[in-house]
Amino acid sequence: MSQVLTVSHGHGGSHAHDHGHDHSHDSSTTLTLGFWLYLMSDCLIFATLFATFGVLVNNTAGGPSGQQLFELPFVLGETMLLLFSSFTFGVAMLKVQGRRGALGDQHDMREVIRWLALTFFLGACFIGMEVYEFTELLHEGAGPQRSAALSAFFMLVGTHGLHVAAGLLWILTMAHQIQAFGLDAIVRRRLACLSLFWHFLDLVWICVFTFVYLRAFV
């Protein structure tokens, strides 16, 4: 009889666990290693795109050069938005690490979501400005088909923009998980991965701003 009760209790516990925050598929070591492998592969992708742009930057096919097309103050505004978004994400991570007590947990959850929302807003503004820049270039007849230099430019900057857009979707996903599951160990680890990804994109953009935009005016 006791064995039957034990089996029934075990089954009920398993059933209840299935409806909870089941992260059994997550392994801290595997997740961390896999994410770093992903970042290294992304580094290779961007290194290839930078190298391609460096080789093709002067192949304008008689078309306009970067100095004639780029508006440096506008791009500087984009850069400041993304850099400030890195700061706001850093504050969000500080709020994650600063949890204390049951009431503090709820307060910090709201604070984390607020700072993530601000990061999302800044990132979305960055994407909006980038779309506007691309649209203006296309209206001026300076699309990727115009020259090899512009093809390399659109590929490099566009690939970074797609990464930022993916980061924005990831931020929305994490905000939902914080609301659903709280700031447990799994959510904090996923936020840490997202933080690395976002700061990585900021670093790549600094390279884009220096190597693509500033170089055109030197």
Short mmCIF file of C-alpha atoms in Angstrom, two decimals:
data_model
loop_
_atom_site.label_atom_id
_atom_site.label_comp_id
_atom_site.label_asym_id
_atom_site.label_seq_id
_atom_site.Cartn_x
_atom_site.Cartn_y
_atom_site.Cartn_z
CA MET A 1 0.00 0.00 0.00
CA SER A 2 2.83 2.39 0.89
CA GLN A 3 4.51 1.59 -2.39
CA VAL A 4 1.34 2.52 -4.28
CA LEU A 5 1.15 5.82 -2.40
CA THR A 6 4.80 6.53 -3.12
CA VAL A 7 4.36 5.87 -6.83
CA SER A 8 1.21 8.00 -6.97
CA HIS A 9 2.93 10.84 -5.12
CA GLY A 10 5.89 10.69 -7.47
CA HIS A 11 3.66 10.82 -10.52
CA GLY A 12 1.72 13.76 -9.13
CA GLY A 13 4.94 15.62 -8.37
CA SER A 14 6.18 15.03 -11.88
CA HIS A 15 2.87 16.20 -13.32
CA ALA A 16 2.98 19.37 -11.24
CA HIS A 17 6.54 20.04 -12.31
CA ASP A 18 5.51 19.79 -15.96
CA HIS A 19 3.25 22.80 -15.45
CA GLY A 20 5.96 24.85 -13.77
CA HIS A 21 9.00 26.60 -15.15
CA ASP A 22 10.55 23.49 -16.67
CA HIS A 23 14.12 24.21 -17.70
CA SER A 24 15.32 20.62 -17.59
CA HIS A 25 16.59 20.97 -21.15
CA ASP A 26 18.90 23.78 -20.03
CA SER A 27 22.44 22.92 -18.99
CA SER A 28 24.52 25.79 -17.71
CA THR A 29 27.80 24.52 -19.13
CA THR A 30 26.32 23.50 -22.48
CA LEU A 31 24.42 26.78 -22.85
CA THR A 32 27.46 28.91 -22.04
CA LEU A 33 29.76 26.98 -24.35
CA GLY A 34 27.21 26.97 -27.15
CA PHE A 35 26.63 30.70 -26.84
CA TRP A 36 30.35 31.50 -26.94
CA LEU A 37 30.70 29.29 -30.03
CA TYR A 38 27.88 31.27 -31.60
CA LEU A 39 29.57 34.59 -30.79
CA MET A 40 32.83 33.34 -32.29
CA SER A 41 31.02 32.30 -35.46
CA ASP A 42 29.43 35.76 -35.59
CA CYS A 43 32.89 37.30 -35.23
CA LEU A 44 34.01 35.33 -38.28
CA ILE A 45 30.97 36.51 -40.26
CA PHE A 46 31.58 40.17 -39.46
CA ALA A 47 35.34 39.81 -40.02
CA THR A 48 34.59 38.49 -43.51
CA LEU A 49 32.17 41.34 -44.20
CA PHE A 50 34.68 43.94 -42.98
CA ALA A 51 37.41 42.40 -45.12
CA THR A 52 35.10 42.40 -48.15
CA PHE A 53 34.21 46.04 -47.63
CA GLY A 54 37.88 46.94 -47.20
CA VAL A 55 38.72 45.36 -50.54
CA LEU A 56 35.75 46.82 -52.44
CA VAL A 57 35.42 50.26 -50.82
CA ASN A 58 37.08 52.05 -53.75
CA ASN A 59 35.21 50.11 -56.45
CA THR A 60 32.51 52.73 -56.97
CA ALA A 61 32.11 52.10 -60.72
CA GLY A 62 32.04 55.84 -61.30
CA GLY A 63 29.25 56.28 -58.77
CA PRO A 64 29.17 58.36 -55.57
CA SER A 65 31.66 57.69 -52.81
CA GLY A 66 30.88 57.33 -49.13
CA GLN A 67 31.91 60.93 -48.48
CA GLN A 68 29.26 62.11 -50.95
CA LEU A 69 26.55 59.85 -49.53
CA PHE A 70 27.01 59.63 -45.79
CA GLU A 71 25.76 62.23 -43.31
CA LEU A 72 28.18 61.94 -40.43
CA PRO A 73 26.07 63.80 -37.81
CA PHE A 74 23.14 61.50 -38.59
CA VAL A 75 25.29 58.38 -38.19
CA LEU A 76 26.79 59.81 -35.01
CA GLY A 77 23.24 60.07 -33.66
CA GLU A 78 22.69 56.40 -34.48
CA THR A 79 25.91 55.54 -32.70
CA MET A 80 24.98 57.43 -29.56
CA LEU A 81 21.59 55.69 -29.44
CA LEU A 82 23.19 52.25 -29.58
CA LEU A 83 25.92 53.13 -27.09
CA PHE A 84 23.38 54.50 -24.64
CA SER A 85 21.30 51.34 -25.09
CA SER A 86 24.35 49.39 -23.96
CA PHE A 87 24.41 51.52 -20.80
CA THR A 88 20.71 50.96 -20.10
CA PHE A 89 21.15 47.21 -20.56
CA GLY A 90 24.04 47.35 -18.11
CA VAL A 91 21.79 49.04 -15.55
CA ALA A 92 19.17 46.32 -16.11
CA MET A 93 21.79 43.65 -15.37
CA LEU A 94 22.83 45.50 -12.20
CA LYS A 95 19.19 45.40 -11.10
CA VAL A 96 19.15 41.65 -11.80
CA GLN A 97 22.23 41.09 -9.65
CA GLY A 98 20.97 43.36 -6.86
CA ARG A 99 17.89 41.33 -5.82
CA ARG A 100 17.30 41.23 -2.06
CA GLY A 101 14.30 39.75 -0.29
CA ALA A 102 10.79 38.85 -1.40
CA LEU A 103 9.53 42.43 -1.74
CA GLY A 104 12.76 43.48 -3.37
CA ASP A 105 12.36 40.73 -5.93
CA GLN A 106 9.08 42.19 -7.17
CA HIS A 107 10.49 45.71 -7.19
CA ASP A 108 13.61 44.68 -9.08
CA MET A 109 11.60 42.68 -11.59
CA ARG A 110 9.71 45.84 -12.48
CA GLU A 111 12.96 47.81 -12.59
CA VAL A 112 14.62 45.24 -14.86
CA ILE A 113 11.66 45.32 -17.24
CA ARG A 114 11.68 49.14 -17.27
CA TRP A 115 15.36 49.27 -18.20
CA LEU A 116 14.90 46.55 -20.79
CA ALA A 117 12.00 48.55 -22.24
CA LEU A 118 14.24 51.62 -22.48
CA THR A 119 16.92 49.52 -24.16
CA PHE A 120 14.31 48.21 -26.60
CA PHE A 121 13.15 51.76 -27.38
CA LEU A 122 16.70 52.95 -28.10
CA GLY A 123 17.42 49.91 -30.24
CA ALA A 124 14.19 50.39 -32.16
CA CYS A 125 15.10 54.05 -32.80
CA PHE A 126 18.47 52.89 -34.09
CA ILE A 127 16.78 50.48 -36.49
CA GLY A 128 14.37 53.20 -37.61
CA MET A 129 17.26 55.55 -38.41
CA GLU A 130 19.07 52.81 -40.29
CA VAL A 131 15.99 52.02 -42.37
CA TYR A 132 15.62 55.73 -43.11
CA GLU A 133 19.26 55.93 -44.22
CA PHE A 134 18.87 52.93 -46.52
CA THR A 135 15.65 54.36 -47.97
CA GLU A 136 17.33 57.70 -48.73
CA LEU A 137 20.25 55.96 -50.42
CA LEU A 138 17.88 53.92 -52.57
CA HIS A 139 15.97 57.09 -53.55
CA GLU A 140 19.28 58.66 -54.60
CA GLY A 141 20.03 55.70 -56.85
CA ALA A 142 22.77 54.50 -54.53
CA GLY A 143 21.44 51.00 -53.94
CA PRO A 144 23.52 47.84 -53.60
CA GLN A 145 23.32 47.22 -57.34
CA ARG A 146 25.02 50.56 -58.11
CA SER A 147 28.57 49.43 -57.32
CA ALA A 148 30.61 46.80 -55.54
CA ALA A 149 31.41 49.29 -52.79
CA LEU A 150 27.73 49.91 -52.09
CA SER A 151 26.97 46.19 -52.24
CA ALA A 152 29.58 45.58 -49.54
CA PHE A 153 28.25 48.52 -47.53
CA PHE A 154 24.63 47.34 -47.57
CA MET A 155 25.68 43.78 -46.73
CA LEU A 156 27.81 44.81 -43.74
CA VAL A 157 25.50 47.42 -42.25
CA GLY A 158 22.37 45.42 -43.11
CA THR A 159 23.72 42.29 -41.42
CA HIS A 160 24.40 44.28 -38.27
CA GLY A 161 20.90 45.75 -38.43
CA LEU A 162 19.37 42.28 -38.69
CA HIS A 163 21.30 41.26 -35.59
CA VAL A 164 19.98 44.29 -33.70
CA ALA A 165 16.42 43.42 -34.81
CA ALA A 166 16.94 39.87 -33.52
CA GLY A 167 18.20 41.35 -30.25
CA LEU A 168 15.02 43.41 -29.94
CA LEU A 169 12.89 40.27 -30.32
CA TRP A 170 15.07 38.58 -27.72
CA ILE A 171 14.50 41.48 -25.31
CA LEU A 172 10.73 41.11 -25.72
CA THR A 173 11.03 37.38 -25.08
CA MET A 174 13.06 37.91 -21.92
CA ALA A 175 10.63 40.55 -20.63
CA HIS A 176 7.85 37.99 -21.00
CA GLN A 177 9.91 35.32 -19.21
CA ILE A 178 10.67 37.69 -16.33
CA GLN A 179 6.96 38.36 -15.89
CA ALA A 180 6.08 34.66 -16.17
CA PHE A 181 8.87 33.05 -14.14
CA GLY A 182 10.55 35.81 -12.17
CA LEU A 183 14.30 36.30 -11.91
CA ASP A 184 15.27 32.69 -11.31
CA ALA A 185 18.69 31.27 -12.14
CA ILE A 186 17.69 30.22 -15.67
CA VAL A 187 16.24 33.60 -16.56
CA ARG A 188 19.30 35.38 -15.17
CA ARG A 189 21.58 33.16 -17.23
CA ARG A 190 19.59 33.89 -20.38
CA LEU A 191 19.69 37.60 -19.62
CA ALA A 192 23.46 37.35 -19.21
CA CYS A 193 23.72 35.77 -22.68
CA LEU A 194 21.52 38.50 -24.14
CA SER A 195 23.68 41.12 -22.43
CA LEU A 196 26.82 39.68 -24.04
CA PHE A 197 25.06 39.64 -27.42
CA TRP A 198 23.90 43.25 -27.11
CA HIS A 199 27.32 44.54 -26.03
CA PHE A 200 28.88 42.55 -28.86
CA LEU A 201 26.61 44.36 -31.34
CA ASP A 202 27.66 47.70 -29.86
CA LEU A 203 31.31 46.77 -30.32
CA VAL A 204 30.68 45.74 -33.93
CA TRP A 205 28.87 49.03 -34.59
CA ILE A 206 31.81 51.03 -33.24
CA CYS A 207 33.96 49.20 -35.80
CA VAL A 208 31.37 49.95 -38.51
CA PHE A 209 31.23 53.62 -37.56
CA THR A 210 35.03 53.91 -37.58
CA PHE A 211 35.89 51.68 -40.54
CA VAL A 212 32.97 52.56 -42.83
CA TYR A 213 31.72 56.05 -42.00
CA LEU A 214 34.64 57.92 -40.46
CA ARG A 215 37.05 56.43 -42.99
CA ALA A 216 35.06 58.01 -45.80
CA PHE A 217 35.87 61.49 -44.45
CA VAL A 218 39.55 60.93 -43.66
#
